[in-house]
């Protein structure tokens, strides 16, 4: 009898010491790591998120950066952006069964930009997307038959030119303004159009926001202007990850 009693004691002690992991069945994750905002590794970094804030979502943004040219030969002026947003929070390393390696997570923006067409209603005969109906339907993004990214929302500039994010089924509305920017890392993906990766940004809420106060644009790929070859509007495809805090 004695050995059995000891065994029972030892077993229950082990069970009590086991970490509480609230994961789905068949999914054993010993440490769930809180996602850490990526760094450029350069001499200048974006400010860290306030320690009191929670990460609400990590999104993949996939769309276009708009530019206007008033005169050939001068630099193009940034004129807003449009992007579909897909949820990639669960793909961050060590979150659960769907998590990717750090390398694959950091390369998601490249993978989407190089292997999938821009998920907007693009114009056939002129640059950019439809002015009246630019967004494709609210549907997941499938990458190379391997990854399914759930639809999360939209990024656009409102009628007053304010960068705005609408996501999570109406739970987050974030009109915002730029608080800080840094160049993308030197090795960042220049995109299929070869123009370069747009900078990393830190944006803060404007009046009317709810559900989130700050968003970072990091791990950018593509999106830099083609330059001013002719007067008018132009756009460049891009992807980025957007990190929402609140
Ligand atoms: C990143 O993705 C691109 C596009 O799919 C691919 O060509 C490249 O090999 C990937 N790089 C890494 C380091 O995985
Ligand atoms: C960007 O250009 C597209 C057309 O290419 C248009 O649908 C969209 O409204 C523009 N967005 C901004 C912010 O200018």
Short mmCIF file of C-alpha atoms and ligand atoms in Angstrom, two decimals:
data_model
loop_
_atom_site.label_atom_id
_atom_site.label_comp_id
_atom_site.label_asym_id
_atom_site.label_seq_id
_atom_site.Cartn_x
_atom_site.Cartn_y
_atom_site.Cartn_z
CA UNK A 1 0.00 0.00 0.00
CA UNK A 2 2.72 2.42 0.89
CA UNK A 3 4.30 2.77 -2.60
CA UNK A 4 0.90 3.50 -4.16
CA UNK A 5 0.14 6.17 -1.57
CA UNK A 6 3.48 7.86 -2.27
CA UNK A 7 2.88 7.70 -6.01
CA UNK A 8 -0.54 9.35 -5.60
CA UNK A 9 1.00 12.09 -3.49
CA UNK A 10 3.78 12.74 -6.00
CA UNK A 11 1.34 12.77 -8.91
CA UNK A 12 -0.98 15.28 -7.30
CA UNK A 13 1.95 17.49 -6.32
CA UNK A 14 3.10 17.51 -9.98
CA UNK A 15 -0.42 18.31 -11.18
CA UNK A 16 -0.64 21.25 -8.80
CA UNK A 17 2.72 22.59 -9.98
CA UNK A 18 1.89 22.32 -13.71
CA UNK A 19 1.43 25.69 -15.40
CA UNK A 20 -2.17 26.60 -16.13
CA UNK A 21 -2.42 26.79 -19.91
CA UNK A 22 -5.83 27.69 -21.23
CA UNK A 23 -5.24 26.36 -24.71
CA UNK A 24 -7.51 24.26 -26.86
CA UNK A 25 -7.35 20.49 -26.76
CA UNK A 26 -4.30 18.90 -28.28
CA UNK A 27 -2.33 22.11 -28.00
CA UNK A 28 0.45 22.17 -25.46
CA UNK A 29 2.19 25.48 -25.05
CA UNK A 30 4.40 25.81 -22.01
CA UNK A 31 4.97 29.56 -22.16
CA UNK A 32 2.69 32.01 -23.90
CA UNK A 33 4.97 34.89 -24.74
CA UNK A 34 3.49 38.39 -24.82
CA UNK A 35 4.10 39.75 -28.33
CA UNK A 36 6.90 42.33 -28.36
CA UNK A 37 6.73 45.24 -30.79
CA UNK A 38 9.43 44.71 -33.46
CA UNK A 39 12.49 46.97 -33.48
CA UNK A 40 14.26 48.33 -36.55
CA UNK A 41 17.67 47.59 -35.06
CA UNK A 42 18.81 51.00 -36.31
CA UNK A 43 20.11 53.99 -34.37
CA UNK A 44 16.59 55.37 -33.90
CA UNK A 45 13.57 53.39 -32.68
CA UNK A 46 9.91 54.28 -32.21
CA UNK A 47 8.90 54.95 -28.57
CA UNK A 48 7.81 51.83 -26.68
CA UNK A 49 4.10 51.37 -26.00
CA UNK A 50 3.09 52.59 -22.51
CA UNK A 51 3.42 49.73 -20.03
CA UNK A 52 -0.17 50.28 -18.87
CA UNK A 53 -1.61 49.55 -22.30
CA UNK A 54 -2.73 46.20 -23.66
CA UNK A 55 -2.06 44.89 -27.15
CA UNK A 56 -5.50 44.56 -28.79
CA UNK A 57 -4.61 43.13 -32.19
CA UNK A 58 -1.77 42.58 -34.59
CA UNK A 59 -3.03 43.05 -38.14
CA UNK A 60 -1.54 42.50 -41.55
CA UNK A 61 -2.38 45.53 -43.70
CA UNK A 62 -2.37 44.91 -47.44
CA UNK A 63 -3.17 47.67 -49.93
CA UNK A 64 -1.78 50.77 -51.58
CA UNK A 65 -0.04 54.00 -50.64
CA UNK A 66 -1.31 56.95 -52.71
CA UNK A 67 0.78 59.78 -54.08
CA UNK A 68 0.17 62.93 -56.08
CA UNK A 69 2.49 64.75 -58.42
CA UNK A 70 2.05 68.41 -59.16
CA UNK A 71 5.08 68.72 -61.46
CA UNK A 72 7.25 66.11 -63.15
CA UNK A 73 10.68 65.84 -61.59
CA UNK A 74 9.72 67.01 -58.09
CA UNK A 75 9.14 64.57 -55.22
CA UNK A 76 5.72 62.94 -55.06
CA UNK A 77 3.49 63.94 -52.14
CA UNK A 78 2.01 61.22 -49.93
CA UNK A 79 -1.77 61.28 -50.33
CA UNK A 80 -3.11 58.61 -48.05
CA UNK A 81 -3.46 54.87 -48.08
CA UNK A 82 -6.03 52.14 -48.37
CA UNK A 83 -5.63 48.66 -46.97
CA UNK A 84 -7.51 45.57 -45.99
CA UNK A 85 -6.64 44.41 -42.45
CA UNK A 86 -6.28 40.72 -41.49
CA UNK A 87 -5.80 39.32 -38.00
CA UNK A 88 -2.37 37.79 -37.43
CA UNK A 89 -2.23 37.96 -33.60
CA UNK A 90 -2.48 34.15 -33.34
CA UNK A 91 0.43 33.73 -35.76
CA UNK A 92 2.91 35.55 -33.50
CA UNK A 93 5.43 33.02 -32.10
CA UNK A 94 4.39 31.03 -29.03
CA UNK A 95 0.73 32.06 -28.88
CA UNK A 96 -0.77 28.66 -29.68
CA UNK A 97 -1.12 25.90 -32.24
CA UNK A 98 -1.15 28.29 -35.23
CA UNK A 99 1.93 30.29 -34.20
CA UNK A 100 4.75 30.72 -36.71
CA UNK A 101 8.48 30.86 -36.14
CA UNK A 102 9.85 34.36 -35.57
CA UNK A 103 11.40 34.31 -39.04
CA UNK A 104 8.15 33.34 -40.76
CA UNK A 105 6.16 35.85 -38.73
CA UNK A 106 8.58 38.67 -39.55
CA UNK A 107 8.42 37.68 -43.23
CA UNK A 108 4.60 37.58 -43.45
CA UNK A 109 4.44 41.03 -45.04
CA UNK A 110 6.87 39.93 -47.78
CA UNK A 111 5.08 36.66 -48.31
CA UNK A 112 1.70 38.36 -48.77
CA UNK A 113 3.04 41.12 -51.00
CA UNK A 114 4.97 38.78 -53.32
CA UNK A 115 2.59 35.84 -53.52
CA UNK A 116 -0.90 37.42 -53.48
CA UNK A 117 -2.46 40.18 -55.55
CA UNK A 118 -3.49 43.36 -53.76
CA UNK A 119 -6.89 42.57 -52.19
CA UNK A 120 -8.53 45.79 -53.41
CA UNK A 121 -10.69 46.47 -56.45
CA UNK A 122 -7.81 47.72 -58.57
CA UNK A 123 -8.39 49.80 -61.72
CA UNK A 124 -7.63 48.10 -65.01
CA UNK A 125 -6.52 51.05 -67.09
CA UNK A 126 -5.20 53.56 -64.56
CA UNK A 127 -3.15 53.36 -61.38
CA UNK A 128 -4.75 52.64 -58.04
CA UNK A 129 -8.02 51.22 -56.81
CA UNK A 130 -11.66 52.07 -57.51
CA UNK A 131 -12.57 55.45 -56.06
CA UNK A 132 -16.16 54.44 -55.38
CA UNK A 133 -15.75 50.86 -54.16
CA UNK A 134 -12.09 50.13 -53.34
CA UNK A 135 -12.46 47.31 -50.80
CA UNK A 136 -13.00 43.70 -51.72
CA UNK A 137 -15.51 41.76 -49.63
CA UNK A 138 -14.86 41.08 -45.95
CA UNK A 139 -13.20 37.70 -46.39
CA UNK A 140 -10.08 35.92 -45.13
CA UNK A 141 -6.80 36.15 -47.05
CA UNK A 142 -5.42 32.79 -48.16
CA UNK A 143 -1.67 32.69 -48.65
CA UNK A 144 -0.31 29.96 -50.91
CA UNK A 145 -2.88 27.49 -49.60
CA UNK A 146 -0.92 27.33 -46.33
CA UNK A 147 -2.16 30.18 -44.21
CA UNK A 148 -5.62 31.65 -43.71
CA UNK A 149 -5.68 35.14 -42.22
CA UNK A 150 -9.10 36.12 -40.84
CA UNK A 151 -10.59 39.40 -42.08
CA UNK A 152 -10.23 42.10 -39.41
CA UNK A 153 -11.13 45.48 -40.93
CA UNK A 154 -10.11 48.43 -43.09
CA UNK A 155 -7.56 51.23 -43.15
CA UNK A 156 -8.35 54.39 -45.10
CA UNK A 157 -8.08 58.18 -44.94
CA UNK A 158 -11.38 59.90 -44.16
CA UNK A 159 -12.86 62.81 -46.11
CA UNK A 160 -10.74 65.24 -44.07
CA UNK A 161 -7.55 63.27 -44.83
CA UNK A 162 -7.28 61.69 -41.36
CA UNK A 163 -5.73 58.19 -41.29
CA UNK A 164 -8.41 55.90 -39.87
CA UNK A 165 -8.70 52.25 -38.86
CA UNK A 166 -12.02 50.40 -38.47
CA UNK A 167 -11.72 46.86 -37.17
CA UNK A 168 -12.98 44.05 -35.03
CA UNK A 169 -16.62 44.20 -36.14
CA UNK A 170 -17.09 47.83 -35.11
CA UNK A 171 -15.34 47.51 -31.72
CA UNK A 172 -12.37 49.64 -32.76
CA UNK A 173 -12.55 52.97 -34.59
CA UNK A 174 -9.25 54.81 -34.64
CA UNK A 175 -8.86 58.13 -36.42
CA UNK A 176 -5.28 59.12 -35.62
CA UNK A 177 -2.30 61.33 -36.27
CA UNK A 178 1.40 60.65 -36.59
CA UNK A 179 3.40 60.86 -33.34
CA UNK A 180 6.73 59.50 -34.59
CA UNK A 181 8.34 57.84 -37.59
CA UNK A 182 11.61 56.08 -38.35
CA UNK A 183 13.04 54.69 -41.57
CA UNK A 184 12.42 51.03 -42.30
CA UNK A 185 15.51 48.85 -41.67
CA UNK A 186 18.12 48.94 -44.44
CA UNK A 187 17.36 45.38 -45.49
CA UNK A 188 13.57 45.89 -45.59
CA UNK A 189 11.66 44.45 -48.54
CA UNK A 190 11.55 47.01 -51.40
CA UNK A 191 8.41 45.35 -52.77
CA UNK A 192 7.65 43.86 -56.20
CA UNK A 193 7.74 47.37 -57.69
CA UNK A 194 11.25 47.84 -56.29
CA UNK A 195 10.62 51.30 -54.84
CA UNK A 196 11.47 50.63 -51.19
CA UNK A 197 9.72 50.02 -47.88
CA UNK A 198 7.72 52.85 -46.30
CA UNK A 199 8.80 54.01 -42.84
CA UNK A 200 7.69 52.64 -39.50
CA UNK A 201 5.13 54.82 -37.69
CA UNK A 202 3.64 55.46 -34.30
CA UNK A 203 0.15 57.00 -34.46
CA UNK A 204 -2.11 58.26 -31.66
CA UNK A 205 -5.87 58.69 -31.35
CA UNK A 206 -7.82 61.74 -32.45
CA UNK A 207 -11.23 62.76 -31.05
CA UNK A 208 -13.92 60.19 -31.80
CA UNK A 209 -11.64 57.16 -31.37
CA UNK A 210 -12.81 54.15 -29.38
CA UNK A 211 -11.49 50.67 -28.59
CA UNK A 212 -7.82 51.56 -29.18
CA UNK A 213 -5.62 54.60 -28.58
CA UNK A 214 -2.40 53.91 -30.46
CA UNK A 215 -1.28 51.99 -33.51
CA UNK A 216 2.20 51.19 -34.80
CA UNK A 217 3.03 50.44 -38.44
CA UNK A 218 6.07 48.14 -38.50
CA UNK A 219 7.63 45.39 -40.65
CA UNK A 220 6.71 47.33 -43.78
CA UNK A 221 7.27 46.03 -47.31
CA UNK A 222 7.01 48.17 -50.46
CA UNK A 223 4.82 51.26 -50.72
CA UNK A 224 7.39 53.98 -51.57
CA UNK A 225 6.44 56.26 -54.48
CA UNK A 226 7.55 55.59 -58.07
CA UNK A 227 8.58 59.25 -58.24
CA UNK A 228 6.97 61.90 -60.36
CA UNK A 229 6.98 60.91 -64.00
CA UNK A 230 3.74 62.68 -64.78
CA UNK A 231 1.31 65.02 -63.09
CA UNK A 232 -1.57 63.27 -61.31
CA UNK A 233 -2.13 60.50 -58.79
CA UNK A 234 -0.25 57.26 -58.47
CA UNK A 235 -0.10 54.43 -55.99
CA UNK A 236 2.27 51.68 -54.89
CA UNK A 237 1.33 48.34 -53.37
CA UNK A 238 2.47 47.69 -49.80
CA UNK A 239 2.04 45.50 -46.77
CA UNK A 240 2.76 46.22 -43.10
CA UNK A 241 1.87 44.88 -39.71
CA UNK A 242 -0.25 47.19 -37.56
CA UNK A 243 -0.08 46.79 -33.77
CA UNK A 244 -3.10 48.23 -31.92
CA UNK A 245 -2.84 49.19 -28.24
CA UNK A 246 -5.47 50.49 -25.84
C1 LIG B 1 10.30 35.85 -47.32
O1 LIG B 1 9.25 35.78 -48.28
C2 LIG B 1 9.67 35.94 -49.61
C3 LIG B 1 8.43 36.01 -50.47
O2 LIG B 1 7.60 34.87 -50.29
C4 LIG B 1 10.59 34.80 -49.98
O3 LIG B 1 11.04 34.96 -51.28
C5 LIG B 1 11.77 34.81 -49.02
O4 LIG B 1 12.59 33.70 -49.27
C6 LIG B 1 11.32 34.78 -47.58
N1 LIG B 1 12.47 34.99 -46.73
C7 LIG B 1 12.64 34.33 -45.60
C8 LIG B 1 13.85 34.70 -44.83
O5 LIG B 1 11.89 33.45 -45.21
C1 LIG B 2 -6.16 56.33 -52.99
O1 LIG B 2 -6.40 56.16 -54.33
C2 LIG B 2 -7.48 55.31 -54.61
C3 LIG B 2 -7.56 55.21 -56.10
O2 LIG B 2 -6.36 54.73 -56.57
C4 LIG B 2 -8.76 55.83 -54.04
O3 LIG B 2 -9.77 54.88 -54.17
C5 LIG B 2 -8.58 56.14 -52.60
O4 LIG B 2 -9.71 56.82 -52.12
C6 LIG B 2 -7.36 56.99 -52.38
N1 LIG B 2 -7.17 57.13 -50.97
C7 LIG B 2 -6.73 58.25 -50.49
C8 LIG B 2 -6.57 58.26 -49.02
O5 LIG B 2 -6.46 59.21 -51.16
#
